[in-house]
């Protein structure tokens, strides 16, 4: 039976970079589950690659049809942004492994939907000071930097990924991303142990 690996961590912990590197690993042969969002597309992103970019009306329609596996709403400085996973026929656990990016909340809901036996957490951790420097560098590279939103996300992560919530989710394994290649290797080895 296949697995659904859920990589998560605070903003700017490196989970997006690790996700891309893991998806390129031929031996892991991971399948993509493209998440959905109502937030505006960022420079460098492509529809259907990082996310399916939708409207709030489309989100509500999918929710009414019972196709939303999990969803999160962020009350941003630019309005409410929804991030969600849709049971749109992409996932088949008979012989495939998948990788998604999520939060503790989305991990818990996905685990409830598909079951503990197939959903595996990959929690990426990093010192807050290093994360803040990375976040600022990334935001400066945007065509229209949104520093206020960057700060809101950074502060919200303290609550969203507090130690109590990590423990409640049953997450005991952490992958520290101080050295990208070492972190990648540790995650890769862990995934190979969990597959099949």
mmCIF file with all atom_site columns, C-alpha atoms in Angstrom:
data_model
loop_
_atom_site.group_PDB
_atom_site.id
_atom_site.type_symbol
_atom_site.label_atom_id
_atom_site.label_alt_id
_atom_site.label_comp_id
_atom_site.label_asym_id
_atom_site.label_entity_id
_atom_site.label_seq_id
_atom_site.pdbx_PDB_ins_code
_atom_site.Cartn_x
_atom_site.Cartn_y
_atom_site.Cartn_z
_atom_site.occupancy
_atom_site.B_iso_or_equiv
_atom_site.pdbx_formal_charge
_atom_site.auth_seq_id
_atom_site.auth_comp_id
_atom_site.auth_asym_id
_atom_site.auth_atom_id
_atom_site.pdbx_PDB_model_num
ATOM 1   C CA . UNK A 1 1   ? 0.000   0.000  0.000   1.00 0.00 ? 1   UNK A CA 1
ATOM 2   C CA . UNK A 1 2   ? 1.221   3.487  -0.868  1.00 0.00 ? 2   UNK A CA 1
ATOM 3   C CA . UNK A 1 3   ? 1.896   6.328  1.553   1.00 0.00 ? 3   UNK A CA 1
ATOM 4   C CA . UNK A 1 4   ? 1.009   10.003 1.634   1.00 0.00 ? 4   UNK A CA 1
ATOM 5   C CA . UNK A 1 5   ? 3.990   11.880 3.070   1.00 0.00 ? 5   UNK A CA 1
ATOM 6   C CA . UNK A 1 6   ? 3.111   15.282 4.515   1.00 0.00 ? 6   UNK A CA 1
ATOM 7   C CA . UNK A 1 7   ? 6.051   17.693 4.750   1.00 0.00 ? 7   UNK A CA 1
ATOM 8   C CA . UNK A 1 8   ? 5.410   20.589 7.098   1.00 0.00 ? 8   UNK A CA 1
ATOM 9   C CA . UNK A 1 9   ? 7.130   23.256 9.130   1.00 0.00 ? 9   UNK A CA 1
ATOM 10  C CA . UNK A 1 10  ? 7.052   26.938 9.930   1.00 0.00 ? 10  UNK A CA 1
ATOM 11  C CA . UNK A 1 11  ? 7.363   29.452 7.103   1.00 0.00 ? 11  UNK A CA 1
ATOM 12  C CA . UNK A 1 12  ? 10.872  29.709 5.614   1.00 0.00 ? 12  UNK A CA 1
ATOM 13  C CA . UNK A 1 13  ? 11.994  26.453 7.235   1.00 0.00 ? 13  UNK A CA 1
ATOM 14  C CA . UNK A 1 14  ? 12.938  25.153 3.783   1.00 0.00 ? 14  UNK A CA 1
ATOM 15  C CA . UNK A 1 15  ? 10.011  22.782 3.255   1.00 0.00 ? 15  UNK A CA 1
ATOM 16  C CA . UNK A 1 16  ? 9.285   24.084 -0.274  1.00 0.00 ? 16  UNK A CA 1
ATOM 17  C CA . UNK A 1 17  ? 12.907  23.536 -1.344  1.00 0.00 ? 17  UNK A CA 1
ATOM 18  C CA . UNK A 1 18  ? 12.984  20.084 0.256   1.00 0.00 ? 18  UNK A CA 1
ATOM 19  C CA . UNK A 1 19  ? 9.666   19.248 -1.389  1.00 0.00 ? 19  UNK A CA 1
ATOM 20  C CA . UNK A 1 20  ? 11.070  20.096 -4.843  1.00 0.00 ? 20  UNK A CA 1
ATOM 21  C CA . UNK A 1 21  ? 14.229  18.065 -4.243  1.00 0.00 ? 21  UNK A CA 1
ATOM 22  C CA . UNK A 1 22  ? 12.301  15.027 -2.989  1.00 0.00 ? 22  UNK A CA 1
ATOM 23  C CA . UNK A 1 23  ? 9.940   15.183 -5.956  1.00 0.00 ? 23  UNK A CA 1
ATOM 24  C CA . UNK A 1 24  ? 12.944  15.076 -8.316  1.00 0.00 ? 24  UNK A CA 1
ATOM 25  C CA . UNK A 1 25  ? 14.351  11.938 -6.636  1.00 0.00 ? 25  UNK A CA 1
ATOM 26  C CA . UNK A 1 26  ? 13.903  9.098  -9.167  1.00 0.00 ? 26  UNK A CA 1
ATOM 27  C CA . UNK A 1 27  ? 14.304  6.330  -6.577  1.00 0.00 ? 27  UNK A CA 1
ATOM 28  C CA . UNK A 1 28  ? 11.514  7.722  -4.383  1.00 0.00 ? 28  UNK A CA 1
ATOM 29  C CA . UNK A 1 29  ? 9.251   8.090  -7.462  1.00 0.00 ? 29  UNK A CA 1
ATOM 30  C CA . UNK A 1 30  ? 6.791   10.292 -5.592  1.00 0.00 ? 30  UNK A CA 1
ATOM 31  C CA . UNK A 1 31  ? 3.537   11.467 -7.119  1.00 0.00 ? 31  UNK A CA 1
ATOM 32  C CA . UNK A 1 32  ? 2.317   15.036 -6.784  1.00 0.00 ? 32  UNK A CA 1
ATOM 33  C CA . UNK A 1 33  ? -0.868  16.139 -5.117  1.00 0.00 ? 33  UNK A CA 1
ATOM 34  C CA . UNK A 1 34  ? -1.370  19.710 -6.252  1.00 0.00 ? 34  UNK A CA 1
ATOM 35  C CA . UNK A 1 35  ? -3.019  21.713 -3.459  1.00 0.00 ? 35  UNK A CA 1
ATOM 36  C CA . UNK A 1 36  ? -5.573  24.445 -4.031  1.00 0.00 ? 36  UNK A CA 1
ATOM 37  C CA . UNK A 1 37  ? -5.565  28.038 -2.793  1.00 0.00 ? 37  UNK A CA 1
ATOM 38  C CA . UNK A 1 38  ? -7.553  31.239 -3.117  1.00 0.00 ? 38  UNK A CA 1
ATOM 39  C CA . UNK A 1 39  ? -4.505  33.440 -2.483  1.00 0.00 ? 39  UNK A CA 1
ATOM 40  C CA . UNK A 1 40  ? -3.057  35.443 -5.396  1.00 0.00 ? 40  UNK A CA 1
ATOM 41  C CA . UNK A 1 41  ? -0.362  33.814 -7.488  1.00 0.00 ? 41  UNK A CA 1
ATOM 42  C CA . UNK A 1 42  ? 3.195   34.936 -6.615  1.00 0.00 ? 42  UNK A CA 1
ATOM 43  C CA . UNK A 1 43  ? 5.880   35.807 -9.125  1.00 0.00 ? 43  UNK A CA 1
ATOM 44  C CA . UNK A 1 44  ? 7.575   32.627 -10.347 1.00 0.00 ? 44  UNK A CA 1
ATOM 45  C CA . UNK A 1 45  ? 4.561   30.397 -9.625  1.00 0.00 ? 45  UNK A CA 1
ATOM 46  C CA . UNK A 1 46  ? 2.582   28.551 -12.300 1.00 0.00 ? 46  UNK A CA 1
ATOM 47  C CA . UNK A 1 47  ? -1.070  27.480 -12.187 1.00 0.00 ? 47  UNK A CA 1
ATOM 48  C CA . UNK A 1 48  ? -1.310  23.741 -11.594 1.00 0.00 ? 48  UNK A CA 1
ATOM 49  C CA . UNK A 1 49  ? 2.310   23.415 -10.501 1.00 0.00 ? 49  UNK A CA 1
ATOM 50  C CA . UNK A 1 50  ? 2.657   24.849 -6.990  1.00 0.00 ? 50  UNK A CA 1
ATOM 51  C CA . UNK A 1 51  ? -1.123  25.256 -6.538  1.00 0.00 ? 51  UNK A CA 1
ATOM 52  C CA . UNK A 1 52  ? -4.427  25.342 -8.334  1.00 0.00 ? 52  UNK A CA 1
ATOM 53  C CA . UNK A 1 53  ? -5.379  29.005 -7.899  1.00 0.00 ? 53  UNK A CA 1
ATOM 54  C CA . UNK A 1 54  ? -9.120  29.349 -7.408  1.00 0.00 ? 54  UNK A CA 1
ATOM 55  C CA . UNK A 1 55  ? -11.753 31.764 -6.184  1.00 0.00 ? 55  UNK A CA 1
ATOM 56  C CA . UNK A 1 56  ? -13.560 31.552 -2.858  1.00 0.00 ? 56  UNK A CA 1
ATOM 57  C CA . UNK A 1 57  ? -16.723 30.664 -4.806  1.00 0.00 ? 57  UNK A CA 1
ATOM 58  C CA . UNK A 1 58  ? -14.943 27.637 -6.341  1.00 0.00 ? 58  UNK A CA 1
ATOM 59  C CA . UNK A 1 59  ? -13.708 26.587 -2.896  1.00 0.00 ? 59  UNK A CA 1
ATOM 60  C CA . UNK A 1 60  ? -17.261 26.722 -1.507  1.00 0.00 ? 60  UNK A CA 1
ATOM 61  C CA . UNK A 1 61  ? -18.614 24.713 -4.460  1.00 0.00 ? 61  UNK A CA 1
ATOM 62  C CA . UNK A 1 62  ? -16.031 21.934 -3.917  1.00 0.00 ? 62  UNK A CA 1
ATOM 63  C CA . UNK A 1 63  ? -16.765 21.985 -0.188  1.00 0.00 ? 63  UNK A CA 1
ATOM 64  C CA . UNK A 1 64  ? -20.508 21.640 -0.827  1.00 0.00 ? 64  UNK A CA 1
ATOM 65  C CA . UNK A 1 65  ? -19.774 18.657 -3.092  1.00 0.00 ? 65  UNK A CA 1
ATOM 66  C CA . UNK A 1 66  ? -17.852 16.953 -0.238  1.00 0.00 ? 66  UNK A CA 1
ATOM 67  C CA . UNK A 1 67  ? -14.589 16.939 -2.183  1.00 0.00 ? 67  UNK A CA 1
ATOM 68  C CA . UNK A 1 68  ? -12.488 19.027 0.248   1.00 0.00 ? 68  UNK A CA 1
ATOM 69  C CA . UNK A 1 69  ? -10.220 16.724 2.306   1.00 0.00 ? 69  UNK A CA 1
ATOM 70  C CA . UNK A 1 70  ? -8.933  19.542 4.501   1.00 0.00 ? 70  UNK A CA 1
ATOM 71  C CA . UNK A 1 71  ? -8.841  23.330 4.433   1.00 0.00 ? 71  UNK A CA 1
ATOM 72  C CA . UNK A 1 72  ? -7.270  26.214 6.279   1.00 0.00 ? 72  UNK A CA 1
ATOM 73  C CA . UNK A 1 73  ? -8.231  29.889 6.225   1.00 0.00 ? 73  UNK A CA 1
ATOM 74  C CA . UNK A 1 74  ? -5.631  32.571 6.882   1.00 0.00 ? 74  UNK A CA 1
ATOM 75  C CA . UNK A 1 75  ? -6.928  36.022 7.787   1.00 0.00 ? 75  UNK A CA 1
ATOM 76  C CA . UNK A 1 76  ? -4.230  38.002 6.016   1.00 0.00 ? 76  UNK A CA 1
ATOM 77  C CA . UNK A 1 77  ? -3.636  41.709 5.585   1.00 0.00 ? 77  UNK A CA 1
ATOM 78  C CA . UNK A 1 78  ? -5.030  41.233 2.055   1.00 0.00 ? 78  UNK A CA 1
ATOM 79  C CA . UNK A 1 79  ? -8.210  39.345 3.005   1.00 0.00 ? 79  UNK A CA 1
ATOM 80  C CA . UNK A 1 80  ? -9.012  35.697 3.724   1.00 0.00 ? 80  UNK A CA 1
ATOM 81  C CA . UNK A 1 81  ? -6.853  33.148 1.886   1.00 0.00 ? 81  UNK A CA 1
ATOM 82  C CA . UNK A 1 82  ? -7.929  29.500 1.796   1.00 0.00 ? 82  UNK A CA 1
ATOM 83  C CA . UNK A 1 83  ? -5.514  26.611 1.285   1.00 0.00 ? 83  UNK A CA 1
ATOM 84  C CA . UNK A 1 84  ? -7.058  23.196 0.730   1.00 0.00 ? 84  UNK A CA 1
ATOM 85  C CA . UNK A 1 85  ? -6.703  19.667 -0.590  1.00 0.00 ? 85  UNK A CA 1
ATOM 86  C CA . UNK A 1 86  ? -9.318  18.213 -2.898  1.00 0.00 ? 86  UNK A CA 1
ATOM 87  C CA . UNK A 1 87  ? -10.219 14.557 -3.390  1.00 0.00 ? 87  UNK A CA 1
ATOM 88  C CA . UNK A 1 88  ? -10.213 15.046 -7.152  1.00 0.00 ? 88  UNK A CA 1
ATOM 89  C CA . UNK A 1 89  ? -9.205  11.530 -8.183  1.00 0.00 ? 89  UNK A CA 1
ATOM 90  C CA . UNK A 1 90  ? -5.433  12.148 -8.132  1.00 0.00 ? 90  UNK A CA 1
ATOM 91  C CA . UNK A 1 91  ? -4.683  9.867  -5.155  1.00 0.00 ? 91  UNK A CA 1
ATOM 92  C CA . UNK A 1 92  ? -4.503  6.068  -5.573  1.00 0.00 ? 92  UNK A CA 1
ATOM 93  C CA . UNK A 1 93  ? -2.804  4.210  -2.714  1.00 0.00 ? 93  UNK A CA 1
ATOM 94  C CA . UNK A 1 94  ? -2.755  0.826  -4.468  1.00 0.00 ? 94  UNK A CA 1
ATOM 95  C CA . UNK A 1 95  ? 0.820   1.256  -5.715  1.00 0.00 ? 95  UNK A CA 1
ATOM 96  C CA . UNK A 1 96  ? 1.904   4.894  -5.459  1.00 0.00 ? 96  UNK A CA 1
ATOM 97  C CA . UNK A 1 97  ? 3.487   7.166  -2.849  1.00 0.00 ? 97  UNK A CA 1
ATOM 98  C CA . UNK A 1 98  ? 2.619   10.858 -2.665  1.00 0.00 ? 98  UNK A CA 1
ATOM 99  C CA . UNK A 1 99  ? 4.155   13.993 -1.178  1.00 0.00 ? 99  UNK A CA 1
ATOM 100 C CA . UNK A 1 100 ? 2.244   17.081 -0.071  1.00 0.00 ? 100 UNK A CA 1
ATOM 101 C CA . UNK A 1 101 ? 3.134   20.278 1.778   1.00 0.00 ? 101 UNK A CA 1
ATOM 102 C CA . UNK A 1 102 ? 0.930   21.156 4.721   1.00 0.00 ? 102 UNK A CA 1
ATOM 103 C CA . UNK A 1 103 ? 0.463   22.455 8.237   1.00 0.00 ? 103 UNK A CA 1
ATOM 104 C CA . UNK A 1 104 ? -0.195  20.590 11.477  1.00 0.00 ? 104 UNK A CA 1
ATOM 105 C CA . UNK A 1 105 ? -3.883  21.271 11.014  1.00 0.00 ? 105 UNK A CA 1
ATOM 106 C CA . UNK A 1 106 ? -3.938  19.982 7.437   1.00 0.00 ? 106 UNK A CA 1
ATOM 107 C CA . UNK A 1 107 ? -1.859  16.951 8.446   1.00 0.00 ? 107 UNK A CA 1
ATOM 108 C CA . UNK A 1 108 ? -4.356  16.067 11.200  1.00 0.00 ? 108 UNK A CA 1
ATOM 109 C CA . UNK A 1 109 ? -7.353  16.445 8.887   1.00 0.00 ? 109 UNK A CA 1
ATOM 110 C CA . UNK A 1 110 ? -5.682  14.482 6.079   1.00 0.00 ? 110 UNK A CA 1
ATOM 111 C CA . UNK A 1 111 ? -4.806  11.733 8.556   1.00 0.00 ? 111 UNK A CA 1
ATOM 112 C CA . UNK A 1 112 ? -8.447  11.634 9.708   1.00 0.00 ? 112 UNK A CA 1
ATOM 113 C CA . UNK A 1 113 ? -9.652  11.443 6.088   1.00 0.00 ? 113 UNK A CA 1
ATOM 114 C CA . UNK A 1 114 ? -7.248  8.768  4.779   1.00 0.00 ? 114 UNK A CA 1
ATOM 115 C CA . UNK A 1 115 ? -6.119  7.060  8.027   1.00 0.00 ? 115 UNK A CA 1
ATOM 116 C CA . UNK A 1 116 ? -2.983  6.798  10.186  1.00 0.00 ? 116 UNK A CA 1
ATOM 117 C CA . UNK A 1 117 ? -1.657  3.821  8.255   1.00 0.00 ? 117 UNK A CA 1
ATOM 118 C CA . UNK A 1 118 ? -1.052  5.795  5.040   1.00 0.00 ? 118 UNK A CA 1
ATOM 119 C CA . UNK A 1 119 ? -0.352  9.403  6.136   1.00 0.00 ? 119 UNK A CA 1
ATOM 120 C CA . UNK A 1 120 ? 3.252   9.964  7.329   1.00 0.00 ? 120 UNK A CA 1
ATOM 121 C CA . UNK A 1 121 ? 4.465   13.285 8.847   1.00 0.00 ? 121 UNK A CA 1
ATOM 122 C CA . UNK A 1 122 ? 7.778   14.893 7.846   1.00 0.00 ? 122 UNK A CA 1
ATOM 123 C CA . UNK A 1 123 ? 8.306   17.812 10.254  1.00 0.00 ? 123 UNK A CA 1
ATOM 124 C CA . UNK A 1 124 ? 11.042  20.274 9.168   1.00 0.00 ? 124 UNK A CA 1
ATOM 125 C CA . UNK A 1 125 ? 12.477  22.439 11.953  1.00 0.00 ? 125 UNK A CA 1
ATOM 126 C CA . UNK A 1 126 ? 14.855  25.422 11.984  1.00 0.00 ? 126 UNK A CA 1
ATOM 127 C CA . UNK A 1 127 ? 16.026  28.137 14.382  1.00 0.00 ? 127 UNK A CA 1
ATOM 128 C CA . UNK A 1 128 ? 13.633  31.128 14.371  1.00 0.00 ? 128 UNK A CA 1
ATOM 129 C CA . UNK A 1 129 ? 16.416  33.646 13.703  1.00 0.00 ? 129 UNK A CA 1
ATOM 130 C CA . UNK A 1 130 ? 17.558  31.774 10.608  1.00 0.00 ? 130 UNK A CA 1
ATOM 131 C CA . UNK A 1 131 ? 13.950  31.446 9.413   1.00 0.00 ? 131 UNK A CA 1
ATOM 132 C CA . UNK A 1 132 ? 13.400  35.188 9.770   1.00 0.00 ? 132 UNK A CA 1
ATOM 133 C CA . UNK A 1 133 ? 16.507  35.983 7.706   1.00 0.00 ? 133 UNK A CA 1
ATOM 134 C CA . UNK A 1 134 ? 15.399  33.550 4.998   1.00 0.00 ? 134 UNK A CA 1
ATOM 135 C CA . UNK A 1 135 ? 11.864  34.990 4.974   1.00 0.00 ? 135 UNK A CA 1
ATOM 136 C CA . UNK A 1 136 ? 13.149  38.542 4.573   1.00 0.00 ? 136 UNK A CA 1
ATOM 137 C CA . UNK A 1 137 ? 15.471  37.529 1.742   1.00 0.00 ? 137 UNK A CA 1
ATOM 138 C CA . UNK A 1 138 ? 12.633  35.742 -0.083  1.00 0.00 ? 138 UNK A CA 1
ATOM 139 C CA . UNK A 1 139 ? 10.225  38.652 0.359   1.00 0.00 ? 139 UNK A CA 1
ATOM 140 C CA . UNK A 1 140 ? 12.782  41.166 -0.962  1.00 0.00 ? 140 UNK A CA 1
ATOM 141 C CA . UNK A 1 141 ? 12.986  39.136 -4.180  1.00 0.00 ? 141 UNK A CA 1
ATOM 142 C CA . UNK A 1 142 ? 9.254   39.534 -4.862  1.00 0.00 ? 142 UNK A CA 1
ATOM 143 C CA . UNK A 1 143 ? 8.079   42.101 -7.401  1.00 0.00 ? 143 UNK A CA 1
ATOM 144 C CA . UNK A 1 144 ? 5.850   43.627 -4.723  1.00 0.00 ? 144 UNK A CA 1
ATOM 145 C CA . UNK A 1 145 ? 7.174   42.633 -1.275  1.00 0.00 ? 145 UNK A CA 1
ATOM 146 C CA . UNK A 1 146 ? 4.524   42.120 1.403   1.00 0.00 ? 146 UNK A CA 1
ATOM 147 C CA . UNK A 1 147 ? 6.547   42.623 4.574   1.00 0.00 ? 147 UNK A CA 1
ATOM 148 C CA . UNK A 1 148 ? 3.516   43.039 6.813   1.00 0.00 ? 148 UNK A CA 1
ATOM 149 C CA . UNK A 1 149 ? 2.148   39.667 5.672   1.00 0.00 ? 149 UNK A CA 1
ATOM 150 C CA . UNK A 1 150 ? 5.593   38.080 6.133   1.00 0.00 ? 150 UNK A CA 1
ATOM 151 C CA . UNK A 1 151 ? 5.625   39.260 9.761   1.00 0.00 ? 151 UNK A CA 1
ATOM 152 C CA . UNK A 1 152 ? 2.049   38.066 10.326  1.00 0.00 ? 152 UNK A CA 1
ATOM 153 C CA . UNK A 1 153 ? 2.971   34.576 9.068   1.00 0.00 ? 153 UNK A CA 1
ATOM 154 C CA . UNK A 1 154 ? 6.098   34.471 11.203  1.00 0.00 ? 154 UNK A CA 1
ATOM 155 C CA . UNK A 1 155 ? 4.162   35.361 14.376  1.00 0.00 ? 155 UNK A CA 1
ATOM 156 C CA . UNK A 1 156 ? 1.235   33.053 13.546  1.00 0.00 ? 156 UNK A CA 1
ATOM 157 C CA . UNK A 1 157 ? 3.651   30.123 13.193  1.00 0.00 ? 157 UNK A CA 1
ATOM 158 C CA . UNK A 1 158 ? 4.499   30.361 16.906  1.00 0.00 ? 158 UNK A CA 1
ATOM 159 C CA . UNK A 1 159 ? 0.905   29.426 17.708  1.00 0.00 ? 159 UNK A CA 1
ATOM 160 C CA . UNK A 1 160 ? 0.247   27.104 14.764  1.00 0.00 ? 160 UNK A CA 1
ATOM 161 C CA . UNK A 1 161 ? 3.372   25.016 15.455  1.00 0.00 ? 161 UNK A CA 1
ATOM 162 C CA . UNK A 1 162 ? 3.564   25.259 19.236  1.00 0.00 ? 162 UNK A CA 1
ATOM 163 C CA . UNK A 1 163 ? 5.038   22.262 21.060  1.00 0.00 ? 163 UNK A CA 1
ATOM 164 C CA . UNK A 1 164 ? 1.645   21.222 22.466  1.00 0.00 ? 164 UNK A CA 1
ATOM 165 C CA . UNK A 1 165 ? 0.110   20.966 18.984  1.00 0.00 ? 165 UNK A CA 1
ATOM 166 C CA . UNK A 1 166 ? 3.110   19.055 17.635  1.00 0.00 ? 166 UNK A CA 1
ATOM 167 C CA . UNK A 1 167 ? 2.759   16.548 20.496  1.00 0.00 ? 167 UNK A CA 1
ATOM 168 C CA . UNK A 1 168 ? -1.046  16.288 20.037  1.00 0.00 ? 168 UNK A CA 1
ATOM 169 C CA . UNK A 1 169 ? -0.476  15.428 16.353  1.00 0.00 ? 169 UNK A CA 1
ATOM 170 C CA . UNK A 1 170 ? 1.709   12.511 17.459  1.00 0.00 ? 170 UNK A CA 1
ATOM 171 C CA . UNK A 1 171 ? 4.816   13.876 15.741  1.00 0.00 ? 171 UNK A CA 1
ATOM 172 C CA . UNK A 1 172 ? 7.982   12.649 17.426  1.00 0.00 ? 172 UNK A CA 1
ATOM 173 C CA . UNK A 1 173 ? 10.495  12.808 14.551  1.00 0.00 ? 173 UNK A CA 1
ATOM 174 C CA . UNK A 1 174 ? 11.990  16.146 13.423  1.00 0.00 ? 174 UNK A CA 1
ATOM 175 C CA . UNK A 1 175 ? 14.286  16.974 10.549  1.00 0.00 ? 175 UNK A CA 1
ATOM 176 C CA . UNK A 1 176 ? 16.530  19.985 11.299  1.00 0.00 ? 176 UNK A CA 1
ATOM 177 C CA . UNK A 1 177 ? 17.291  22.026 8.190   1.00 0.00 ? 177 UNK A CA 1
ATOM 178 C CA . UNK A 1 178 ? 20.500  23.787 9.226   1.00 0.00 ? 178 UNK A CA 1
ATOM 179 C CA . UNK A 1 179 ? 22.292  21.953 6.379   1.00 0.00 ? 179 UNK A CA 1
ATOM 180 C CA . UNK A 1 180 ? 20.018  21.383 3.386   1.00 0.00 ? 180 UNK A CA 1
ATOM 181 C CA . UNK A 1 181 ? 21.810  18.342 1.934   1.00 0.00 ? 181 UNK A CA 1
ATOM 182 C CA . UNK A 1 182 ? 22.059  16.578 5.287   1.00 0.00 ? 182 UNK A CA 1
ATOM 183 C CA . UNK A 1 183 ? 18.388  17.271 6.049   1.00 0.00 ? 183 UNK A CA 1
ATOM 184 C CA . UNK A 1 184 ? 17.398  15.992 2.610   1.00 0.00 ? 184 UNK A CA 1
ATOM 185 C CA . UNK A 1 185 ? 19.375  12.778 3.106   1.00 0.00 ? 185 UNK A CA 1
ATOM 186 C CA . UNK A 1 186 ? 17.795  12.126 6.524   1.00 0.00 ? 186 UNK A CA 1
ATOM 187 C CA . UNK A 1 187 ? 14.280  12.651 5.157   1.00 0.00 ? 187 UNK A CA 1
ATOM 188 C CA . UNK A 1 188 ? 15.010  10.479 2.135   1.00 0.00 ? 188 UNK A CA 1
ATOM 189 C CA . UNK A 1 189 ? 16.279  7.572  4.264   1.00 0.00 ? 189 UNK A CA 1
ATOM 190 C CA . UNK A 1 190 ? 13.270  7.872  6.572   1.00 0.00 ? 190 UNK A CA 1
ATOM 191 C CA . UNK A 1 191 ? 10.858  7.782  3.613   1.00 0.00 ? 191 UNK A CA 1
ATOM 192 C CA . UNK A 1 192 ? 12.496  4.724  2.108   1.00 0.00 ? 192 UNK A CA 1
ATOM 193 C CA . UNK A 1 193 ? 12.027  2.916  5.447   1.00 0.00 ? 193 UNK A CA 1
ATOM 194 C CA . UNK A 1 194 ? 8.327   3.855  5.545   1.00 0.00 ? 194 UNK A CA 1
ATOM 195 C CA . UNK A 1 195 ? 7.417   3.029  1.918   1.00 0.00 ? 195 UNK A CA 1
ATOM 196 C CA . UNK A 1 196 ? 5.400   -0.055 1.059   1.00 0.00 ? 196 UNK A CA 1
#
